[in-house]
Amino acid sequence: MARFRVGVQLHPQHTTWESYRNAVRYAEEIGCDTIWNWDHFFPLYGPPDGAHFEGWTLLTAMAVITRRAEVGCLVTCNSYRNPALLSNMAKTVDHISGGRLILGIGAGWFERDYTTYGYEFGTAADRLRALRTALPIIKERWASDQPPPLRRIPILIGGGGEKVTLRITAEHADIWHGFGPIENFKRKNEILNQWCMQIGRDPTTIERSVSPRAGEPIEPYLEAGATHIIIGMGEPWNFGPVEELLKLRGD
């Protein structure tokens, strides 16, 4: 079986900081390669007004309490922050983590976040245009701000829009994140390959990560080209599927 990376996305909702901190530490202890939160202001499931923590301040704490695993938001909503500011935030967290940040980013979709916090939701096309504009600015700031990042910060783009999102991924991403079911992942993965060929990029330079649906076998994703499996969970934290995945990998 081909080598693959194992990640976990810990949902920062309906929990306490103490519980979340313990889950992050446990994820690193058992050998997860990457540990993620998400970038929303309200819970995505369960009681809609329950406890919830902001993504980037939480990500900073995650960087401090870990030593080995890479950390990131899966994914940052581009619309919530000026791209130059976001580049500086990412550079700062990269230093705090000792060079372990992945900048996960997407166009945004959760309308309640926008309307409640005073952002213009607009259309999907508006949000994708903003993402395409933001990525070169982020890269330019990393090249000029002092101090620079400790490494070339990997950019993960999440989403499966075939005409725009996957093209932006081909243009800018180091990692693409998709979702199950397996036939969906296969289709999007192949379209990403086609976009890479069209713009003259080697498709193998983009890591393929995926969050399978609960209970799906992992092997078909690996056969389809996935090299990074990310399991999402909320409290109560059930690390059983992650531990099984680590065993499958041979840890």
PDB file of C-alpha atoms in Angstrom:
ATOM      1  CA  MET A   1       0.000   0.000   0.000  1.00  0.00           C
ATOM      2  CA  ALA A   2       1.279   3.457  -0.917  1.00  0.00           C
ATOM      3  CA  ARG A   3       2.368   5.677   1.942  1.00  0.00           C
ATOM      4  CA  PHE A   4      -0.203   8.277   2.944  1.00  0.00           C
ATOM      5  CA  ARG A   5      -0.574  10.994   5.538  1.00  0.00           C
ATOM      6  CA  VAL A   6      -3.191  10.941   8.272  1.00  0.00           C
ATOM      7  CA  GLY A   7      -4.920  14.061   9.502  1.00  0.00           C
ATOM      8  CA  VAL A   8      -7.742  14.915  11.872  1.00  0.00           C
ATOM      9  CA  GLN A   9     -10.118  17.877  11.800  1.00  0.00           C
ATOM     10  CA  LEU A  10     -11.348  18.686  15.300  1.00  0.00           C
ATOM     11  CA  HIS A  11     -14.581  20.657  15.073  1.00  0.00           C
ATOM     12  CA  PRO A  12     -14.348  23.687  17.394  1.00  0.00           C
ATOM     13  CA  GLN A  13     -17.999  23.618  18.436  1.00  0.00           C
ATOM     14  CA  HIS A  14     -20.033  22.333  21.387  1.00  0.00           C
ATOM     15  CA  THR A  15     -16.840  21.920  23.405  1.00  0.00           C
ATOM     16  CA  THR A  16     -14.610  23.694  25.916  1.00  0.00           C
ATOM     17  CA  TRP A  17     -11.059  24.893  25.446  1.00  0.00           C
ATOM     18  CA  GLU A  18      -9.828  22.330  27.960  1.00  0.00           C
ATOM     19  CA  SER A  19     -11.471  19.453  26.102  1.00  0.00           C
ATOM     20  CA  TYR A  20     -10.313  20.749  22.727  1.00  0.00           C
ATOM     21  CA  ARG A  21      -6.749  21.157  23.978  1.00  0.00           C
ATOM     22  CA  ASN A  22      -6.700  17.576  25.212  1.00  0.00           C
ATOM     23  CA  ALA A  23      -7.978  16.320  21.853  1.00  0.00           C
ATOM     24  CA  VAL A  24      -5.280  18.237  19.964  1.00  0.00           C
ATOM     25  CA  ARG A  25      -2.568  16.838  22.194  1.00  0.00           C
ATOM     26  CA  TYR A  26      -3.916  13.314  21.828  1.00  0.00           C
ATOM     27  CA  ALA A  27      -4.027  13.630  18.038  1.00  0.00           C
ATOM     28  CA  GLU A  28      -0.346  14.481  18.006  1.00  0.00           C
ATOM     29  CA  GLU A  29       0.488  11.800  20.570  1.00  0.00           C
ATOM     30  CA  ILE A  30      -0.988   8.977  18.479  1.00  0.00           C
ATOM     31  CA  GLY A  31       0.898  10.105  15.379  1.00  0.00           C
ATOM     32  CA  CYS A  32      -1.397  12.277  13.247  1.00  0.00           C
ATOM     33  CA  ASP A  33       0.548  14.140  10.578  1.00  0.00           C
ATOM     34  CA  THR A  34      -1.842  17.090  10.420  1.00  0.00           C
ATOM     35  CA  ILE A  35      -4.350  18.605  12.863  1.00  0.00           C
ATOM     36  CA  TRP A  36      -7.043  20.992  11.636  1.00  0.00           C
ATOM     37  CA  ASN A  37      -9.889  23.121  12.909  1.00  0.00           C
ATOM     38  CA  TRP A  38     -12.323  25.123  10.751  1.00  0.00           C
ATOM     39  CA  ASP A  39     -13.040  28.791  10.153  1.00  0.00           C
ATOM     40  CA  HIS A  40     -16.633  29.517  11.140  1.00  0.00           C
ATOM     41  CA  PHE A  41     -18.364  31.619  13.792  1.00  0.00           C
ATOM     42  CA  PHE A  42     -21.281  29.330  14.613  1.00  0.00           C
ATOM     43  CA  PRO A  43     -21.786  25.560  14.903  1.00  0.00           C
ATOM     44  CA  LEU A  44     -22.393  23.742  11.638  1.00  0.00           C
ATOM     45  CA  TYR A  45     -24.543  21.056  13.273  1.00  0.00           C
ATOM     46  CA  GLY A  46     -26.298  20.481  16.557  1.00  0.00           C
ATOM     47  CA  PRO A  47     -27.742  23.424  18.522  1.00  0.00           C
ATOM     48  CA  PRO A  48     -27.101  26.429  16.238  1.00  0.00           C
ATOM     49  CA  ASP A  49     -26.246  28.819  19.075  1.00  0.00           C
ATOM     50  CA  GLY A  50     -24.020  26.462  21.058  1.00  0.00           C
ATOM     51  CA  ALA A  51     -20.426  27.027  22.089  1.00  0.00           C
ATOM     52  CA  HIS A  52     -18.017  27.812  19.252  1.00  0.00           C
ATOM     53  CA  PHE A  53     -14.436  29.127  18.952  1.00  0.00           C
ATOM     54  CA  GLU A  54     -12.845  31.355  16.301  1.00  0.00           C
ATOM     55  CA  GLY A  55     -10.490  29.560  13.929  1.00  0.00           C
ATOM     56  CA  TRP A  56      -7.268  31.565  13.773  1.00  0.00           C
ATOM     57  CA  THR A  57      -6.901  32.427  17.437  1.00  0.00           C
ATOM     58  CA  LEU A  58      -7.587  28.761  18.170  1.00  0.00           C
ATOM     59  CA  LEU A  59      -5.060  27.759  15.508  1.00  0.00           C
ATOM     60  CA  THR A  60      -2.395  29.851  17.259  1.00  0.00           C
ATOM     61  CA  ALA A  61      -3.011  27.941  20.477  1.00  0.00           C
ATOM     62  CA  MET A  62      -2.853  24.665  18.554  1.00  0.00           C
ATOM     63  CA  ALA A  63       0.549  25.693  17.212  1.00  0.00           C
ATOM     64  CA  VAL A  64       1.810  26.345  20.740  1.00  0.00           C
ATOM     65  CA  ILE A  65       0.656  23.064  22.301  1.00  0.00           C
ATOM     66  CA  THR A  66       1.979  20.828  19.507  1.00  0.00           C
ATOM     67  CA  ARG A  67       5.556  20.112  18.466  1.00  0.00           C
ATOM     68  CA  ARG A  68       5.513  17.861  15.411  1.00  0.00           C
ATOM     69  CA  ALA A  69       2.204  17.809  13.523  1.00  0.00           C
ATOM     70  CA  GLU A  70       1.392  20.409  10.890  1.00  0.00           C
ATOM     71  CA  VAL A  71      -1.619  22.580  11.720  1.00  0.00           C
ATOM     72  CA  GLY A  72      -4.158  24.545   9.729  1.00  0.00           C
ATOM     73  CA  CYS A  73      -7.752  25.644   9.188  1.00  0.00           C
ATOM     74  CA  LEU A  74      -9.770  23.332   6.970  1.00  0.00           C
ATOM     75  CA  VAL A  75     -10.454  25.811   5.565  1.00  0.00           C
ATOM     76  CA  THR A  76     -10.034  29.531   6.122  1.00  0.00           C
ATOM     77  CA  CYS A  77     -12.829  31.603   4.591  1.00  0.00           C
ATOM     78  CA  ASN A  78     -11.032  34.057   2.342  1.00  0.00           C
ATOM     79  CA  SER A  79     -13.795  36.668   2.663  1.00  0.00           C
ATOM     80  CA  TYR A  80     -13.434  37.174   6.409  1.00  0.00           C
ATOM     81  CA  ARG A  81     -10.014  38.845   6.322  1.00  0.00           C
ATOM     82  CA  ASN A  82      -8.105  41.225   4.093  1.00  0.00           C
ATOM     83  CA  PRO A  83      -5.600  39.062   2.155  1.00  0.00           C
ATOM     84  CA  ALA A  84      -2.596  41.116   3.228  1.00  0.00           C
ATOM     85  CA  LEU A  85      -3.681  40.750   6.858  1.00  0.00           C
ATOM     86  CA  LEU A  86      -4.250  37.029   6.395  1.00  0.00           C
ATOM     87  CA  SER A  87      -0.767  36.621   4.925  1.00  0.00           C
ATOM     88  CA  ASN A  88       0.716  38.297   8.016  1.00  0.00           C
ATOM     89  CA  MET A  89      -1.385  36.174  10.350  1.00  0.00           C
ATOM     90  CA  ALA A  90      -0.253  33.029   8.543  1.00  0.00           C
ATOM     91  CA  LYS A  91       3.392  34.091   8.615  1.00  0.00           C
ATOM     92  CA  THR A  92       3.129  34.768  12.338  1.00  0.00           C
ATOM     93  CA  VAL A  93       1.541  31.397  13.113  1.00  0.00           C
ATOM     94  CA  ASP A  94       4.169  29.754  10.925  1.00  0.00           C
ATOM     95  CA  HIS A  95       6.866  31.226  13.196  1.00  0.00           C
ATOM     96  CA  ILE A  96       4.975  30.303  16.357  1.00  0.00           C
ATOM     97  CA  SER A  97       4.674  26.709  15.133  1.00  0.00           C
ATOM     98  CA  GLY A  98       8.305  26.446  14.071  1.00  0.00           C
ATOM     99  CA  GLY A  99       7.369  26.175  10.389  1.00  0.00           C
ATOM    100  CA  ARG A 100       4.401  23.797  10.625  1.00  0.00           C
ATOM    101  CA  LEU A 101       1.533  25.897   9.250  1.00  0.00           C
ATOM    102  CA  ILE A 102      -0.521  24.899   6.215  1.00  0.00           C
ATOM    103  CA  LEU A 103      -2.677  27.719   4.856  1.00  0.00           C
ATOM    104  CA  GLY A 104      -5.986  26.030   4.129  1.00  0.00           C
ATOM    105  CA  ILE A 105      -8.260  28.424   2.256  1.00  0.00           C
ATOM    106  CA  GLY A 106     -11.509  28.470   0.323  1.00  0.00           C
ATOM    107  CA  ALA A 107     -14.047  30.897  -1.097  1.00  0.00           C
ATOM    108  CA  GLY A 108     -16.555  30.593   1.789  1.00  0.00           C
ATOM    109  CA  TRP A 109     -20.125  29.326   1.840  1.00  0.00           C
ATOM    110  CA  PHE A 110     -21.793  29.561   5.279  1.00  0.00           C
ATOM    111  CA  GLU A 111     -24.226  32.444   4.863  1.00  0.00           C
ATOM    112  CA  ARG A 112     -24.999  32.850   8.560  1.00  0.00           C
ATOM    113  CA  ASP A 113     -21.370  33.745   9.270  1.00  0.00           C
ATOM    114  CA  TYR A 114     -21.519  36.513   6.687  1.00  0.00           C
ATOM    115  CA  THR A 115     -24.830  38.056   7.576  1.00  0.00           C
ATOM    116  CA  THR A 116     -24.396  37.971  11.354  1.00  0.00           C
ATOM    117  CA  TYR A 117     -20.861  39.379  11.302  1.00  0.00           C
ATOM    118  CA  GLY A 118     -21.574  42.031   8.695  1.00  0.00           C
ATOM    119  CA  TYR A 119     -19.786  40.615   5.657  1.00  0.00           C
ATOM    120  CA  GLU A 120     -21.361  40.815   2.225  1.00  0.00           C
ATOM    121  CA  PHE A 121     -22.331  37.310   1.162  1.00  0.00           C
ATOM    122  CA  GLY A 122     -22.769  38.097  -2.519  1.00  0.00           C
ATOM    123  CA  THR A 123     -22.760  35.256  -5.018  1.00  0.00           C
ATOM    124  CA  ALA A 124     -20.558  32.191  -5.338  1.00  0.00           C
ATOM    125  CA  ALA A 125     -18.958  33.859  -8.367  1.00  0.00           C
ATOM    126  CA  ASP A 126     -18.186  36.962  -6.273  1.00  0.00           C
ATOM    127  CA  ARG A 127     -16.532  34.883  -3.577  1.00  0.00           C
ATOM    128  CA  LEU A 128     -14.482  32.898  -6.089  1.00  0.00           C
ATOM    129  CA  ARG A 129     -13.278  36.087  -7.770  1.00  0.00           C
ATOM    130  CA  ALA A 130     -12.195  37.378  -4.372  1.00  0.00           C
ATOM    131  CA  LEU A 131     -10.271  34.154  -3.718  1.00  0.00           C
ATOM    132  CA  ARG A 132      -8.510  34.342  -7.075  1.00  0.00           C
ATOM    133  CA  THR A 133      -7.535  37.966  -6.352  1.00  0.00           C
ATOM    134  CA  ALA A 134      -6.373  37.219  -2.805  1.00  0.00           C
ATOM    135  CA  LEU A 135      -3.938  34.367  -3.458  1.00  0.00           C
ATOM    136  CA  PRO A 136      -1.326  36.372  -5.422  1.00  0.00           C
ATOM    137  CA  ILE A 137      -1.490  39.113  -2.773  1.00  0.00           C
ATOM    138  CA  ILE A 138      -0.856  36.583  -0.011  1.00  0.00           C
ATOM    139  CA  LYS A 139       2.144  35.174  -1.868  1.00  0.00           C
ATOM    140  CA  GLU A 140       3.520  38.641  -2.604  1.00  0.00           C
ATOM    141  CA  ARG A 141       3.310  39.647   1.063  1.00  0.00           C
ATOM    142  CA  TRP A 142       5.130  36.467   2.110  1.00  0.00           C
ATOM    143  CA  ALA A 143       7.909  37.409  -0.288  1.00  0.00           C
ATOM    144  CA  SER A 144       8.281  40.964   1.049  1.00  0.00           C
ATOM    145  CA  ASP A 145       7.178  41.131   4.709  1.00  0.00           C
ATOM    146  CA  GLN A 146       9.780  40.806   7.445  1.00  0.00           C
ATOM    147  CA  PRO A 147      10.516  38.392   8.844  1.00  0.00           C
ATOM    148  CA  PRO A 148       9.560  36.022   6.045  1.00  0.00           C
ATOM    149  CA  PRO A 149       7.856  32.699   6.802  1.00  0.00           C
ATOM    150  CA  LEU A 150      10.141  29.972   8.091  1.00  0.00           C
ATOM    151  CA  ARG A 151       9.369  27.897   5.003  1.00  0.00           C
ATOM    152  CA  ARG A 152       7.413  28.159   1.803  1.00  0.00           C
ATOM    153  CA  ILE A 153       4.007  27.854   3.465  1.00  0.00           C
ATOM    154  CA  PRO A 154       1.955  25.164   1.705  1.00  0.00           C
ATOM    155  CA  ILE A 155      -1.421  26.340   0.402  1.00  0.00           C
ATOM    156  CA  LEU A 156      -4.357  23.936   0.602  1.00  0.00           C
ATOM    157  CA  ILE A 157      -7.477  24.832  -1.353  1.00  0.00           C
ATOM    158  CA  GLY A 158     -10.700  23.110  -0.419  1.00  0.00           C
ATOM    159  CA  GLY A 159     -13.613  22.735  -2.794  1.00  0.00           C
ATOM    160  CA  GLY A 160     -14.764  20.943  -5.882  1.00  0.00           C
ATOM    161  CA  GLY A 161     -16.145  23.553  -8.276  1.00  0.00           C
ATOM    162  CA  GLU A 162     -15.100  22.188 -11.639  1.00  0.00           C
ATOM    163  CA  LYS A 163     -14.938  25.364 -13.708  1.00  0.00           C
ATOM    164  CA  VAL A 164     -13.326  27.795 -11.267  1.00  0.00           C
ATOM    165  CA  THR A 165     -12.257  26.312  -7.915  1.00  0.00           C
ATOM    166  CA  LEU A 166     -10.259  23.469  -9.415  1.00  0.00           C
ATOM    167  CA  ARG A 167      -8.614  25.817 -11.898  1.00  0.00           C
ATOM    168  CA  ILE A 168      -7.579  28.137  -9.051  1.00  0.00           C
ATOM    169  CA  THR A 169      -6.270  25.042  -7.280  1.00  0.00           C
ATOM    170  CA  ALA A 170      -4.181  24.117 -10.313  1.00  0.00           C
ATOM    171  CA  GLU A 171      -2.798  27.650 -10.425  1.00  0.00           C
ATOM    172  CA  HIS A 172      -1.970  28.160  -6.747  1.00  0.00           C
ATOM    173  CA  ALA A 173      -2.331  25.133  -4.465  1.00  0.00           C
ATOM    174  CA  ASP A 174       0.180  22.705  -3.044  1.00  0.00           C
ATOM    175  CA  ILE A 175      -2.651  20.549  -1.656  1.00  0.00           C
ATOM    176  CA  TRP A 176      -6.199  20.025  -2.890  1.00  0.00           C
ATOM    177  CA  HIS A 177      -8.834  18.865  -0.411  1.00  0.00           C
ATOM    178  CA  GLY A 178     -11.890  17.003  -1.638  1.00  0.00           C
ATOM    179  CA  PHE A 179     -14.710  14.954  -0.178  1.00  0.00           C
ATOM    180  CA  GLY A 180     -16.454  11.640  -0.582  1.00  0.00           C
ATOM    181  CA  PRO A 181     -18.189   9.662  -1.798  1.00  0.00           C
ATOM    182  CA  ILE A 182     -15.476   7.964  -3.812  1.00  0.00           C
ATOM    183  CA  GLU A 183     -17.027   8.606  -7.237  1.00  0.00           C
ATOM    184  CA  ASN A 184     -17.174  12.314  -6.437  1.00  0.00           C
ATOM    185  CA  PHE A 185     -13.528  12.329  -5.426  1.00  0.00           C
ATOM    186  CA  LYS A 186     -12.483  10.440  -8.561  1.00  0.00           C
ATOM    187  CA  ARG A 187     -14.285  12.877 -10.848  1.00  0.00           C
ATOM    188  CA  LYS A 188     -12.953  16.017  -9.184  1.00  0.00           C
ATOM    189  CA  ASN A 189      -9.442  14.575  -8.999  1.00  0.00           C
ATOM    190  CA  GLU A 190      -9.406  13.875 -12.729  1.00  0.00           C
ATOM    191  CA  ILE A 191     -10.738  17.344 -13.554  1.00  0.00           C
ATOM    192  CA  LEU A 192      -7.961  18.852 -11.434  1.00  0.00           C
ATOM    193  CA  ASN A 193      -5.451  16.802 -13.427  1.00  0.00           C
ATOM    194  CA  GLN A 194      -6.952  18.183 -16.636  1.00  0.00           C
ATOM    195  CA  TRP A 195      -6.672  21.764 -15.404  1.00  0.00           C
ATOM    196  CA  CYS A 196      -3.034  21.169 -14.474  1.00  0.00           C
ATOM    197  CA  MET A 197      -2.286  19.868 -17.951  1.00  0.00           C
ATOM    198  CA  GLN A 198      -4.093  22.819 -19.529  1.00  0.00           C
ATOM    199  CA  ILE A 199      -2.029  25.422 -17.662  1.00  0.00           C
ATOM    200  CA  GLY A 200       1.219  23.466 -17.976  1.00  0.00           C
ATOM    201  CA  ARG A 201       1.604  22.250 -14.404  1.00  0.00           C
ATOM    202  CA  ASP A 202       2.690  18.773 -13.373  1.00  0.00           C
ATOM    203  CA  PRO A 203      -0.364  17.291 -11.579  1.00  0.00           C
ATOM    204  CA  THR A 204       1.878  15.272  -9.271  1.00  0.00           C
ATOM    205  CA  THR A 205       3.053  18.498  -7.619  1.00  0.00           C
ATOM    206  CA  ILE A 206      -0.350  18.854  -5.915  1.00  0.00           C
ATOM    207  CA  GLU A 207      -0.954  16.634  -2.887  1.00  0.00           C
ATOM    208  CA  ARG A 208      -4.453  15.117  -2.843  1.00  0.00           C
ATOM    209  CA  SER A 209      -6.234  15.080   0.505  1.00  0.00           C
ATOM    210  CA  VAL A 210      -9.753  13.893   1.161  1.00  0.00           C
ATOM    211  CA  SER A 211     -12.334  13.539   3.904  1.00  0.00           C
ATOM    212  CA  PRO A 212     -14.222  10.297   3.180  1.00  0.00           C
ATOM    213  CA  ARG A 213     -17.755   9.823   4.369  1.00  0.00           C
ATOM    214  CA  ALA A 214     -18.154   8.046   7.703  1.00  0.00           C
ATOM    215  CA  GLY A 215     -17.796   4.303   7.307  1.00  0.00           C
ATOM    216  CA  GLU A 216     -16.396   4.379   3.773  1.00  0.00           C
ATOM    217  CA  PRO A 217     -13.384   2.137   3.109  1.00  0.00           C
ATOM    218  CA  ILE A 218     -10.147   4.026   2.636  1.00  0.00           C
ATOM    219  CA  GLU A 219      -8.485   1.793   0.051  1.00  0.00           C
ATOM    220  CA  PRO A 220     -10.523   3.052  -2.950  1.00  0.00           C
ATOM    221  CA  TYR A 221      -9.437   6.608  -2.180  1.00  0.00           C
ATOM    222  CA  LEU A 222      -5.798   5.585  -2.073  1.00  0.00           C
ATOM    223  CA  GLU A 223      -6.208   3.721  -5.355  1.00  0.00           C
ATOM    224  CA  ALA A 224      -7.782   6.854  -6.852  1.00  0.00           C
ATOM    225  CA  GLY A 225      -4.775   8.993  -5.936  1.00  0.00           C
ATOM    226  CA  ALA A 226      -5.428  10.302  -2.433  1.00  0.00           C
ATOM    227  CA  THR A 227      -2.238  10.654  -0.396  1.00  0.00           C
ATOM    228  CA  HIS A 228      -3.659  12.403   2.677  1.00  0.00           C
ATOM    229  CA  ILE A 229      -6.751  11.194   4.554  1.00  0.00           C
ATOM    230  CA  ILE A 230      -8.371  13.641   6.992  1.00  0.00           C
ATOM    231  CA  ILE A 231     -11.010  12.406   9.443  1.00  0.00           C
ATOM    232  CA  GLY A 232     -13.360  14.985  10.933  1.00  0.00           C
ATOM    233  CA  MET A 233     -14.952  14.741  14.361  1.00  0.00           C
ATOM    234  CA  GLY A 234     -16.678  16.726  17.054  1.00  0.00           C
ATOM    235  CA  GLU A 235     -16.982  16.175  20.776  1.00  0.00           C
ATOM    236  CA  PRO A 236     -17.238  13.545  22.179  1.00  0.00           C
ATOM    237  CA  TRP A 237     -13.936  12.821  20.476  1.00  0.00           C
ATOM    238  CA  ASN A 238     -13.905   9.340  18.970  1.00  0.00           C
ATOM    239  CA  PHE A 239     -10.390   8.668  17.740  1.00  0.00           C
ATOM    240  CA  GLY A 240     -11.155   5.046  16.886  1.00  0.00           C
ATOM    241  CA  PRO A 241     -11.348   5.600  13.097  1.00  0.00           C
ATOM    242  CA  VAL A 242      -8.140   7.640  13.177  1.00  0.00           C
ATOM    243  CA  GLU A 243      -6.315   4.988  15.164  1.00  0.00           C
ATOM    244  CA  GLU A 244      -7.498   2.321  12.698  1.00  0.00           C
ATOM    245  CA  LEU A 245      -6.223   4.461   9.850  1.00  0.00           C
ATOM    246  CA  LEU A 246      -2.829   4.785  11.519  1.00  0.00           C
ATOM    247  CA  LYS A 247      -2.716   1.002  11.923  1.00  0.00           C
ATOM    248  CA  LEU A 248      -3.581   0.534   8.247  1.00  0.00           C
ATOM    249  CA  ARG A 249      -0.698   2.806   7.358  1.00  0.00           C
ATOM    250  CA  GLY A 250       1.589   0.697   9.524  1.00  0.00           C
ATOM    251  CA  ASP A 251       2.128   2.965  12.547  1.00  0.00           C
TER     252      ASP A 251
END
